[in-house]
């Protein structure tokens, strides 16, 4: 069970070097795997050795190669899990520190068990109908409790996955390709779930989302943009510069996903055409004025795209152009985008 004091005082910075060390280990290990494939297996396959012994050797090497690939996947899972632990715990810690600072600003005292107390009100305060310290203290206590609960949830989920990965390593079951792939998928999904829970919930006013974003250290803002562009790109309250960066990463991801599908429906082909058209528009726009921002992109429905000419966060005036029926996603990059710029 994570306590308030632990969450407040723990230095999380060691998790990032640990994850980086696992990345390095994974990369170096994969180099050995590739050497085995290219320098051992390739020569054996190209040799003229035939017979029962040759068949057994080929089967053994193939099995070894699969186990090595699985081990590399498991290392990647551990690395990802350590980063997710840092992200999830950091978000909870920032929530806690913000609440504690608000309590100090109000002259409240927060005990290590989360109890919030305040000085006895003066006679003037007692007679003041606007005196609301007890209500504000209760709200702060809930925020503090919520942050600690978030951290405890992250801790338990990460610990459970780490235990599972450790067991895979101890028993050797992680050397099975299907098990390793399932582990990596579970870790990836866990990261998305933790970030979804750690970010402001759906429906949060844009002003509160922006206040949350501004509370993050700049390097963490950049990390979240790179790691979770799909969660940030469509959120009102995230600055346009960050949204543009996140959405361009998400756009590249969507193009890659749809381009590698074995077959596409007509609707999917239209989406892919639209994504590619927007990508071409952005790359061809260059340094023209006003600068162009991709404020939204998704595969929802027929596909979604939002372009902005100029930064709406700093503009004195903002107008919106919304196309009508019959619009295709690719039109965002062509006639409709051009009309919006002309306006």
mmCIF file of C-alpha atoms in Angstrom:
data_model
loop_
_atom_site.group_PDB
_atom_site.id
_atom_site.type_symbol
_atom_site.label_atom_id
_atom_site.label_comp_id
_atom_site.label_asym_id
_atom_site.label_seq_id
_atom_site.Cartn_x
_atom_site.Cartn_y
_atom_site.Cartn_z
ATOM 1 C CA UNK A 1 0.000 0.000 0.000
ATOM 2 C CA UNK A 2 1.451 3.343 -1.095
ATOM 3 C CA UNK A 3 1.300 6.052 1.574
ATOM 4 C CA UNK A 4 1.089 9.804 1.233
ATOM 5 C CA UNK A 5 4.615 10.216 2.609
ATOM 6 C CA UNK A 6 6.022 7.650 0.179
ATOM 7 C CA UNK A 7 4.383 9.287 -2.804
ATOM 8 C CA UNK A 8 5.430 12.768 -1.673
ATOM 9 C CA UNK A 9 9.056 11.940 -0.878
ATOM 10 C CA UNK A 10 10.014 9.202 -3.352
ATOM 11 C CA UNK A 11 12.530 10.138 -6.038
ATOM 12 C CA UNK A 12 11.215 8.512 -9.213
ATOM 13 C CA UNK A 13 14.101 9.587 -11.427
ATOM 14 C CA UNK A 14 15.903 6.246 -11.095
ATOM 15 C CA UNK A 15 13.203 4.457 -13.087
ATOM 16 C CA UNK A 16 14.148 6.202 -16.321
ATOM 17 C CA UNK A 17 17.839 5.131 -16.294
ATOM 18 C CA UNK A 18 16.692 1.608 -15.388
ATOM 19 C CA UNK A 19 14.404 1.539 -18.418
ATOM 20 C CA UNK A 20 17.192 2.951 -20.596
ATOM 21 C CA UNK A 21 19.562 0.272 -19.326
ATOM 22 C CA UNK A 22 17.044 -2.391 -20.312
ATOM 23 C CA UNK A 23 16.726 -0.733 -23.730
ATOM 24 C CA UNK A 24 20.501 -0.971 -24.150
ATOM 25 C CA UNK A 25 20.492 -4.582 -23.018
ATOM 26 C CA UNK A 26 17.679 -5.367 -25.445
ATOM 27 C CA UNK A 27 19.424 -3.677 -28.373
ATOM 28 C CA UNK A 28 22.732 -5.405 -27.698
ATOM 29 C CA UNK A 29 21.033 -8.758 -27.224
ATOM 30 C CA UNK A 30 19.195 -8.329 -30.521
ATOM 31 C CA UNK A 31 22.525 -7.736 -32.254
ATOM 32 C CA UNK A 32 23.645 -11.162 -31.065
ATOM 33 C CA UNK A 33 20.364 -12.648 -32.271
ATOM 34 C CA UNK A 34 20.859 -11.138 -35.721
ATOM 35 C CA UNK A 35 24.461 -12.369 -35.802
ATOM 36 C CA UNK A 36 23.233 -15.875 -35.047
ATOM 37 C CA UNK A 37 20.627 -15.679 -37.822
ATOM 38 C CA UNK A 38 22.991 -14.275 -40.429
ATOM 39 C CA UNK A 39 26.306 -15.885 -39.570
ATOM 40 C CA UNK A 40 25.196 -19.321 -38.369
ATOM 41 C CA UNK A 41 21.788 -20.176 -39.771
ATOM 42 C CA UNK A 42 22.456 -18.621 -43.179
ATOM 43 C CA UNK A 43 25.672 -20.567 -43.684
ATOM 44 C CA UNK A 44 24.039 -23.811 -42.622
ATOM 45 C CA UNK A 45 21.100 -23.324 -44.966
ATOM 46 C CA UNK A 46 23.388 -22.483 -47.882
ATOM 47 C CA UNK A 47 25.632 -25.506 -47.289
ATOM 48 C CA UNK A 48 25.196 -28.767 -49.133
ATOM 49 C CA UNK A 49 24.800 -30.720 -45.911
ATOM 50 C CA UNK A 50 21.801 -33.089 -46.148
ATOM 51 C CA UNK A 51 20.447 -36.049 -44.266
ATOM 52 C CA UNK A 52 18.899 -36.739 -40.883
ATOM 53 C CA UNK A 53 21.586 -34.890 -38.949
ATOM 54 C CA UNK A 54 21.219 -31.827 -41.181
ATOM 55 C CA UNK A 55 17.452 -31.851 -40.703
ATOM 56 C CA UNK A 56 17.827 -32.118 -36.925
ATOM 57 C CA UNK A 57 20.368 -29.288 -36.891
ATOM 58 C CA UNK A 58 18.094 -27.043 -38.930
ATOM 59 C CA UNK A 59 15.133 -27.736 -36.635
ATOM 60 C CA UNK A 60 17.249 -27.109 -33.540
ATOM 61 C CA UNK A 61 18.577 -23.805 -34.858
ATOM 62 C CA UNK A 62 15.111 -22.664 -35.831
ATOM 63 C CA UNK A 63 13.859 -23.451 -32.323
ATOM 64 C CA UNK A 64 16.813 -21.616 -30.783
ATOM 65 C CA UNK A 65 16.184 -18.613 -33.008
ATOM 66 C CA UNK A 66 12.560 -18.440 -31.923
ATOM 67 C CA UNK A 67 13.577 -18.586 -28.255
ATOM 68 C CA UNK A 68 16.123 -15.815 -28.748
ATOM 69 C CA UNK A 69 13.557 -13.622 -30.501
ATOM 70 C CA UNK A 70 11.130 -14.237 -27.644
ATOM 71 C CA UNK A 71 13.784 -13.288 -25.084
ATOM 72 C CA UNK A 72 14.349 -10.014 -26.942
ATOM 73 C CA UNK A 73 10.598 -9.333 -26.854
ATOM 74 C CA UNK A 74 10.499 -9.986 -23.098
ATOM 75 C CA UNK A 75 13.342 -7.515 -22.541
ATOM 76 C CA UNK A 76 11.413 -4.914 -24.505
ATOM 77 C CA UNK A 77 8.387 -5.567 -22.288
ATOM 78 C CA UNK A 78 10.384 -4.944 -19.112
ATOM 79 C CA UNK A 79 11.777 -1.702 -20.505
ATOM 80 C CA UNK A 80 8.317 -0.479 -21.444
ATOM 81 C CA UNK A 81 6.920 -1.455 -18.069
ATOM 82 C CA UNK A 82 9.556 0.539 -16.176
ATOM 83 C CA UNK A 83 8.764 3.625 -18.236
ATOM 84 C CA UNK A 84 5.048 3.161 -17.620
ATOM 85 C CA UNK A 85 5.738 2.899 -13.889
ATOM 86 C CA UNK A 86 7.560 6.222 -14.019
ATOM 87 C CA UNK A 87 4.833 7.924 -16.053
ATOM 88 C CA UNK A 88 1.965 6.676 -13.910
ATOM 89 C CA UNK A 89 3.615 7.390 -10.571
ATOM 90 C CA UNK A 90 4.833 10.798 -11.730
ATOM 91 C CA UNK A 91 1.317 11.884 -12.687
ATOM 92 C CA UNK A 92 0.044 10.821 -9.258
ATOM 93 C CA UNK A 93 2.954 12.560 -7.526
ATOM 94 C CA UNK A 94 2.342 15.797 -9.432
ATOM 95 C CA UNK A 95 -1.347 15.686 -8.456
ATOM 96 C CA UNK A 96 -0.374 15.231 -4.818
ATOM 97 C CA UNK A 97 2.211 18.015 -4.803
ATOM 98 C CA UNK A 98 -0.206 20.423 -6.459
ATOM 99 C CA UNK A 99 -2.848 19.665 -3.806
ATOM 100 C CA UNK A 100 -0.311 20.038 -0.988
ATOM 101 C CA UNK A 101 0.801 23.398 -2.360
ATOM 102 C CA UNK A 102 -2.805 24.586 -2.552
ATOM 103 C CA UNK A 103 -3.235 23.508 1.078
ATOM 104 C CA UNK A 104 -0.159 25.506 2.137
ATOM 105 C CA UNK A 105 -1.443 28.551 0.254
ATOM 106 C CA UNK A 106 -4.647 28.358 2.305
ATOM 107 C CA UNK A 107 -2.766 27.964 5.573
ATOM 108 C CA UNK A 108 -3.923 24.365 5.997
ATOM 109 C CA UNK A 109 -1.881 21.539 7.502
ATOM 110 C CA UNK A 110 -1.779 18.072 5.924
ATOM 111 C CA UNK A 111 -0.692 15.159 8.091
ATOM 112 C CA UNK A 112 1.094 12.110 6.706
ATOM 113 C CA UNK A 113 -2.155 10.146 6.900
ATOM 114 C CA UNK A 114 -3.888 12.734 4.692
ATOM 115 C CA UNK A 115 -5.826 14.484 7.448
ATOM 116 C CA UNK A 116 -6.323 18.181 6.680
ATOM 117 C CA UNK A 117 -6.597 20.666 9.550
ATOM 118 C CA UNK A 118 -6.768 24.456 9.781
ATOM 119 C CA UNK A 119 -6.548 27.176 12.424
ATOM 120 C CA UNK A 120 -9.674 27.990 14.383
ATOM 121 C CA UNK A 121 -11.610 30.729 12.572
ATOM 122 C CA UNK A 122 -11.594 34.231 13.971
ATOM 123 C CA UNK A 123 -14.841 35.870 15.060
ATOM 124 C CA UNK A 124 -14.909 37.822 11.820
ATOM 125 C CA UNK A 125 -14.497 34.626 9.815
ATOM 126 C CA UNK A 126 -17.205 32.921 11.864
ATOM 127 C CA UNK A 127 -19.601 35.685 10.940
ATOM 128 C CA UNK A 128 -18.509 35.785 7.311
ATOM 129 C CA UNK A 129 -21.032 33.901 5.113
ATOM 130 C CA UNK A 130 -18.260 33.465 2.527
ATOM 131 C CA UNK A 131 -16.019 31.583 4.919
ATOM 132 C CA UNK A 132 -15.572 28.198 3.240
ATOM 133 C CA UNK A 133 -12.313 26.767 4.565
ATOM 134 C CA UNK A 134 -13.968 23.521 5.768
ATOM 135 C CA UNK A 135 -15.424 22.871 2.301
ATOM 136 C CA UNK A 136 -12.134 23.678 0.584
ATOM 137 C CA UNK A 137 -10.261 21.494 3.066
ATOM 138 C CA UNK A 138 -12.604 18.599 2.308
ATOM 139 C CA UNK A 139 -12.067 19.065 -1.427
ATOM 140 C CA UNK A 140 -8.298 19.119 -0.921
ATOM 141 C CA UNK A 141 -8.450 15.994 1.240
ATOM 142 C CA UNK A 142 -10.305 14.242 -1.590
ATOM 143 C CA UNK A 143 -7.686 15.357 -4.117
ATOM 144 C CA UNK A 144 -4.889 14.126 -1.859
ATOM 145 C CA UNK A 145 -6.619 10.806 -1.251
ATOM 146 C CA UNK A 146 -7.269 10.440 -4.974
ATOM 147 C CA UNK A 147 -3.605 10.997 -5.850
ATOM 148 C CA UNK A 148 -2.474 8.387 -3.314
ATOM 149 C CA UNK A 149 -5.107 5.948 -4.582
ATOM 150 C CA UNK A 150 -3.902 6.507 -8.168
ATOM 151 C CA UNK A 151 -0.316 5.781 -7.128
ATOM 152 C CA UNK A 152 -1.331 2.638 -5.263
ATOM 153 C CA UNK A 153 -3.229 1.414 -8.319
ATOM 154 C CA UNK A 154 -0.208 2.009 -10.550
ATOM 155 C CA UNK A 155 2.071 0.287 -8.036
ATOM 156 C CA UNK A 156 -0.099 -2.825 -7.806
ATOM 157 C CA UNK A 157 -0.610 -3.164 -11.559
ATOM 158 C CA UNK A 158 3.067 -2.642 -12.395
ATOM 159 C CA UNK A 159 4.145 -5.020 -9.613
ATOM 160 C CA UNK A 160 1.763 -7.681 -10.903
ATOM 161 C CA UNK A 161 3.160 -7.463 -14.429
ATOM 162 C CA UNK A 162 6.754 -7.422 -13.179
ATOM 163 C CA UNK A 163 6.037 -10.544 -11.114
ATOM 164 C CA UNK A 164 4.594 -12.227 -14.200
ATOM 165 C CA UNK A 165 7.614 -11.316 -16.334
ATOM 166 C CA UNK A 166 9.955 -12.521 -13.587
ATOM 167 C CA UNK A 167 8.098 -15.833 -13.463
ATOM 168 C CA UNK A 168 8.377 -16.133 -17.246
ATOM 169 C CA UNK A 169 12.141 -15.668 -16.957
ATOM 170 C CA UNK A 170 12.461 -18.090 -14.026
ATOM 171 C CA UNK A 171 10.481 -20.895 -15.676
ATOM 172 C CA UNK A 172 11.552 -20.237 -19.265
ATOM 173 C CA UNK A 173 7.952 -19.848 -20.475
ATOM 174 C CA UNK A 174 8.864 -16.361 -21.687
ATOM 175 C CA UNK A 175 10.988 -18.026 -24.359
ATOM 176 C CA UNK A 176 7.828 -19.089 -26.174
ATOM 177 C CA UNK A 177 7.060 -16.601 -28.929
ATOM 178 C CA UNK A 178 3.303 -16.529 -28.307
ATOM 179 C CA UNK A 179 3.770 -15.942 -24.574
ATOM 180 C CA UNK A 180 6.336 -13.193 -25.185
ATOM 181 C CA UNK A 181 4.072 -11.457 -27.699
ATOM 182 C CA UNK A 182 1.174 -11.625 -25.240
ATOM 183 C CA UNK A 183 3.366 -10.145 -22.493
ATOM 184 C CA UNK A 184 4.424 -7.230 -24.683
ATOM 185 C CA UNK A 185 0.809 -6.604 -25.701
ATOM 186 C CA UNK A 186 -0.285 -6.633 -22.044
ATOM 187 C CA UNK A 187 2.439 -4.168 -21.093
ATOM 188 C CA UNK A 188 1.547 -1.839 -23.974
ATOM 189 C CA UNK A 189 -2.146 -1.898 -23.099
ATOM 190 C CA UNK A 190 -1.324 -1.342 -19.437
ATOM 191 C CA UNK A 191 0.573 1.802 -20.385
ATOM 192 C CA UNK A 192 -2.413 3.165 -22.315
ATOM 193 C CA UNK A 193 -4.754 2.321 -19.421
ATOM 194 C CA UNK A 194 -2.495 4.001 -16.858
ATOM 195 C CA UNK A 195 -2.155 7.155 -18.916
ATOM 196 C CA UNK A 196 -5.880 7.291 -19.636
ATOM 197 C CA UNK A 197 -6.503 7.108 -15.892
ATOM 198 C CA UNK A 198 -3.737 9.608 -15.099
ATOM 199 C CA UNK A 199 -4.777 12.261 -17.618
ATOM 200 C CA UNK A 200 -7.739 14.559 -16.862
ATOM 201 C CA UNK A 201 -10.957 12.553 -17.380
ATOM 202 C CA UNK A 202 -13.203 13.052 -20.395
ATOM 203 C CA UNK A 203 -15.405 16.097 -20.011
ATOM 204 C CA UNK A 204 -12.858 18.072 -17.978
ATOM 205 C CA UNK A 205 -13.086 21.779 -18.942
ATOM 206 C CA UNK A 206 -10.350 22.943 -21.295
ATOM 207 C CA UNK A 207 -9.089 25.452 -18.720
ATOM 208 C CA UNK A 208 -8.488 22.643 -16.217
ATOM 209 C CA UNK A 209 -6.813 20.466 -18.843
ATOM 210 C CA UNK A 210 -4.516 23.368 -19.683
ATOM 211 C CA UNK A 211 -3.707 23.967 -16.010
ATOM 212 C CA UNK A 212 -2.826 20.271 -15.660
ATOM 213 C CA UNK A 213 -0.634 20.406 -18.749
ATOM 214 C CA UNK A 214 1.196 23.517 -17.566
ATOM 215 C CA UNK A 215 1.924 21.783 -14.240
ATOM 216 C CA UNK A 216 3.991 19.130 -16.016
ATOM 217 C CA UNK A 217 7.758 19.665 -16.421
ATOM 218 C CA UNK A 218 8.641 20.514 -20.054
ATOM 219 C CA UNK A 219 10.566 17.264 -20.559
ATOM 220 C CA UNK A 220 7.537 15.282 -19.369
ATOM 221 C CA UNK A 221 5.262 17.225 -21.696
ATOM 222 C CA UNK A 222 7.508 16.259 -24.581
ATOM 223 C CA UNK A 223 7.689 12.652 -23.423
ATOM 224 C CA UNK A 224 3.887 12.350 -23.246
ATOM 225 C CA UNK A 225 3.518 13.877 -26.708
ATOM 226 C CA UNK A 226 5.940 11.325 -28.133
ATOM 227 C CA UNK A 227 4.579 8.336 -26.205
ATOM 228 C CA UNK A 228 0.817 9.018 -26.201
ATOM 229 C CA UNK A 229 -0.049 11.243 -29.185
ATOM 230 C CA UNK A 230 -3.454 9.572 -29.576
ATOM 231 C CA UNK A 231 -4.447 10.609 -26.041
ATOM 232 C CA UNK A 232 -3.338 14.244 -26.379
ATOM 233 C CA UNK A 233 -3.937 15.277 -29.970
ATOM 234 C CA UNK A 234 -7.710 15.724 -29.696
ATOM 235 C CA UNK A 235 -7.846 17.170 -26.161
ATOM 236 C CA UNK A 236 -9.105 20.722 -25.859
ATOM 237 C CA UNK A 237 -6.864 22.546 -23.416
ATOM 238 C CA UNK A 238 -3.625 21.059 -24.723
ATOM 239 C CA UNK A 239 -1.703 23.923 -26.403
ATOM 240 C CA UNK A 240 -1.947 24.024 -30.192
ATOM 241 C CA UNK A 241 1.811 23.572 -30.620
ATOM 242 C CA UNK A 242 1.753 20.329 -28.625
ATOM 243 C CA UNK A 243 -1.457 19.135 -30.303
ATOM 244 C CA UNK A 244 0.070 19.732 -33.721
ATOM 245 C CA UNK A 245 3.126 17.693 -32.817
ATOM 246 C CA UNK A 246 1.033 14.876 -31.333
ATOM 247 C CA UNK A 247 -1.341 14.764 -34.288
ATOM 248 C CA UNK A 248 1.453 14.664 -36.839
ATOM 249 C CA UNK A 249 2.868 11.635 -35.014
ATOM 250 C CA UNK A 250 -0.600 10.074 -34.917
ATOM 251 C CA UNK A 251 -1.087 10.834 -38.611
ATOM 252 C CA UNK A 252 2.128 8.974 -39.484
ATOM 253 C CA UNK A 253 0.970 6.073 -37.314
ATOM 254 C CA UNK A 254 -2.432 5.889 -39.036
ATOM 255 C CA UNK A 255 -0.843 5.971 -42.492
ATOM 256 C CA UNK A 256 1.483 3.139 -41.465
ATOM 257 C CA UNK A 257 -1.359 1.047 -40.006
ATOM 258 C CA UNK A 258 -3.663 1.414 -43.008
ATOM 259 C CA UNK A 259 -0.839 0.992 -45.524
ATOM 260 C CA UNK A 260 0.090 -2.400 -44.074
ATOM 261 C CA UNK A 261 -3.399 -3.858 -43.835
ATOM 262 C CA UNK A 262 -3.611 -6.958 -46.077
ATOM 263 C CA UNK A 263 -6.850 -5.675 -47.598
ATOM 264 C CA UNK A 264 -8.861 -2.471 -47.331
ATOM 265 C CA UNK A 265 -12.569 -1.794 -47.608
ATOM 266 C CA UNK A 266 -13.706 1.140 -49.720
ATOM 267 C CA UNK A 267 -14.162 3.218 -46.558
ATOM 268 C CA UNK A 268 -10.667 2.339 -45.374
ATOM 269 C CA UNK A 269 -9.177 3.241 -48.751
ATOM 270 C CA UNK A 270 -10.906 6.617 -48.526
ATOM 271 C CA UNK A 271 -9.483 7.164 -45.054
ATOM 272 C CA UNK A 272 -5.979 6.245 -46.195
ATOM 273 C CA UNK A 273 -6.293 8.624 -49.157
ATOM 274 C CA UNK A 274 -7.370 11.336 -46.737
ATOM 275 C CA UNK A 275 -4.529 10.720 -44.313
ATOM 276 C CA UNK A 276 -1.999 10.787 -47.145
ATOM 277 C CA UNK A 277 -3.508 13.975 -48.583
ATOM 278 C CA UNK A 278 -3.240 15.738 -45.221
ATOM 279 C CA UNK A 279 0.337 14.521 -44.831
ATOM 280 C CA UNK A 280 1.227 15.858 -48.294
ATOM 281 C CA UNK A 281 -0.454 19.174 -47.470
ATOM 282 C CA UNK A 282 1.532 19.587 -44.266
ATOM 283 C CA UNK A 283 4.851 18.652 -45.846
ATOM 284 C CA UNK A 284 4.292 20.885 -48.849
ATOM 285 C CA UNK A 285 3.167 23.925 -46.874
ATOM 286 C CA UNK A 286 6.684 24.665 -45.672
ATOM 287 C CA UNK A 287 7.307 28.021 -43.981
ATOM 288 C CA UNK A 288 4.331 29.817 -45.482
ATOM 289 C CA UNK A 289 2.472 32.361 -43.391
ATOM 290 C CA UNK A 290 0.380 31.928 -41.377
ATOM 291 C CA UNK A 291 1.843 28.655 -40.076
ATOM 292 C CA UNK A 292 -0.342 25.567 -40.332
ATOM 293 C CA UNK A 293 -1.322 23.378 -37.367
ATOM 294 C CA UNK A 294 -2.884 19.927 -37.358
ATOM 295 C CA UNK A 295 -5.250 20.241 -34.397
ATOM 296 C CA UNK A 296 -6.977 16.908 -34.838
ATOM 297 C CA UNK A 297 -6.828 13.634 -36.738
ATOM 298 C CA UNK A 298 -8.551 10.323 -36.124
ATOM 299 C CA UNK A 299 -10.015 7.294 -37.860
ATOM 300 C CA UNK A 300 -13.408 7.812 -36.257
ATOM 301 C CA UNK A 301 -16.321 7.479 -38.677
ATOM 302 C CA UNK A 302 -15.206 8.478 -42.149
ATOM 303 C CA UNK A 303 -12.025 9.947 -40.693
ATOM 304 C CA UNK A 304 -11.478 13.283 -38.972
ATOM 305 C CA UNK A 305 -9.082 16.110 -39.694
ATOM 306 C CA UNK A 306 -8.775 19.635 -38.239
ATOM 307 C CA UNK A 307 -6.379 22.160 -39.780
ATOM 308 C CA UNK A 308 -5.675 25.598 -38.373
ATOM 309 C CA UNK A 309 -4.012 28.447 -40.247
ATOM 310 C CA UNK A 310 -2.304 30.342 -37.461
ATOM 311 C CA UNK A 311 -2.103 29.511 -33.775
ATOM 312 C CA UNK A 312 -5.557 29.828 -32.161
ATOM 313 C CA UNK A 313 -3.930 30.093 -28.708
ATOM 314 C CA UNK A 314 -2.292 33.413 -29.605
ATOM 315 C CA UNK A 315 -4.746 34.785 -32.204
ATOM 316 C CA UNK A 316 -6.787 37.896 -31.475
ATOM 317 C CA UNK A 317 -9.634 36.591 -33.623
ATOM 318 C CA UNK A 318 -10.607 33.045 -34.581
ATOM 319 C CA UNK A 319 -13.048 31.939 -37.257
ATOM 320 C CA UNK A 320 -14.104 28.389 -38.107
ATOM 321 C CA UNK A 321 -14.944 26.828 -41.444
ATOM 322 C CA UNK A 322 -17.016 23.631 -41.278
ATOM 323 C CA UNK A 323 -17.679 21.877 -44.608
ATOM 324 C CA UNK A 324 -21.062 20.370 -45.391
ATOM 325 C CA UNK A 325 -22.492 17.083 -46.615
ATOM 326 C CA UNK A 326 -20.526 14.987 -49.077
ATOM 327 C CA UNK A 327 -17.180 16.072 -47.674
ATOM 328 C CA UNK A 328 -14.366 13.503 -47.762
ATOM 329 C CA UNK A 329 -11.379 13.439 -45.449
ATOM 330 C CA UNK A 330 -9.068 14.264 -48.352
ATOM 331 C CA UNK A 331 -11.022 17.511 -48.909
ATOM 332 C CA UNK A 332 -9.546 18.804 -45.649
ATOM 333 C CA UNK A 333 -6.224 18.978 -47.472
ATOM 334 C CA UNK A 334 -7.693 20.330 -50.723
ATOM 335 C CA UNK A 335 -10.778 22.456 -51.441
ATOM 336 C CA UNK A 336 -12.062 22.795 -47.886
ATOM 337 C CA UNK A 337 -8.630 23.498 -46.456
ATOM 338 C CA UNK A 338 -8.044 26.064 -49.199
ATOM 339 C CA UNK A 339 -11.398 27.739 -48.496
ATOM 340 C CA UNK A 340 -10.598 27.928 -44.804
ATOM 341 C CA UNK A 341 -7.257 29.597 -45.567
ATOM 342 C CA UNK A 342 -8.945 32.093 -47.893
ATOM 343 C CA UNK A 343 -11.410 32.995 -45.140
#
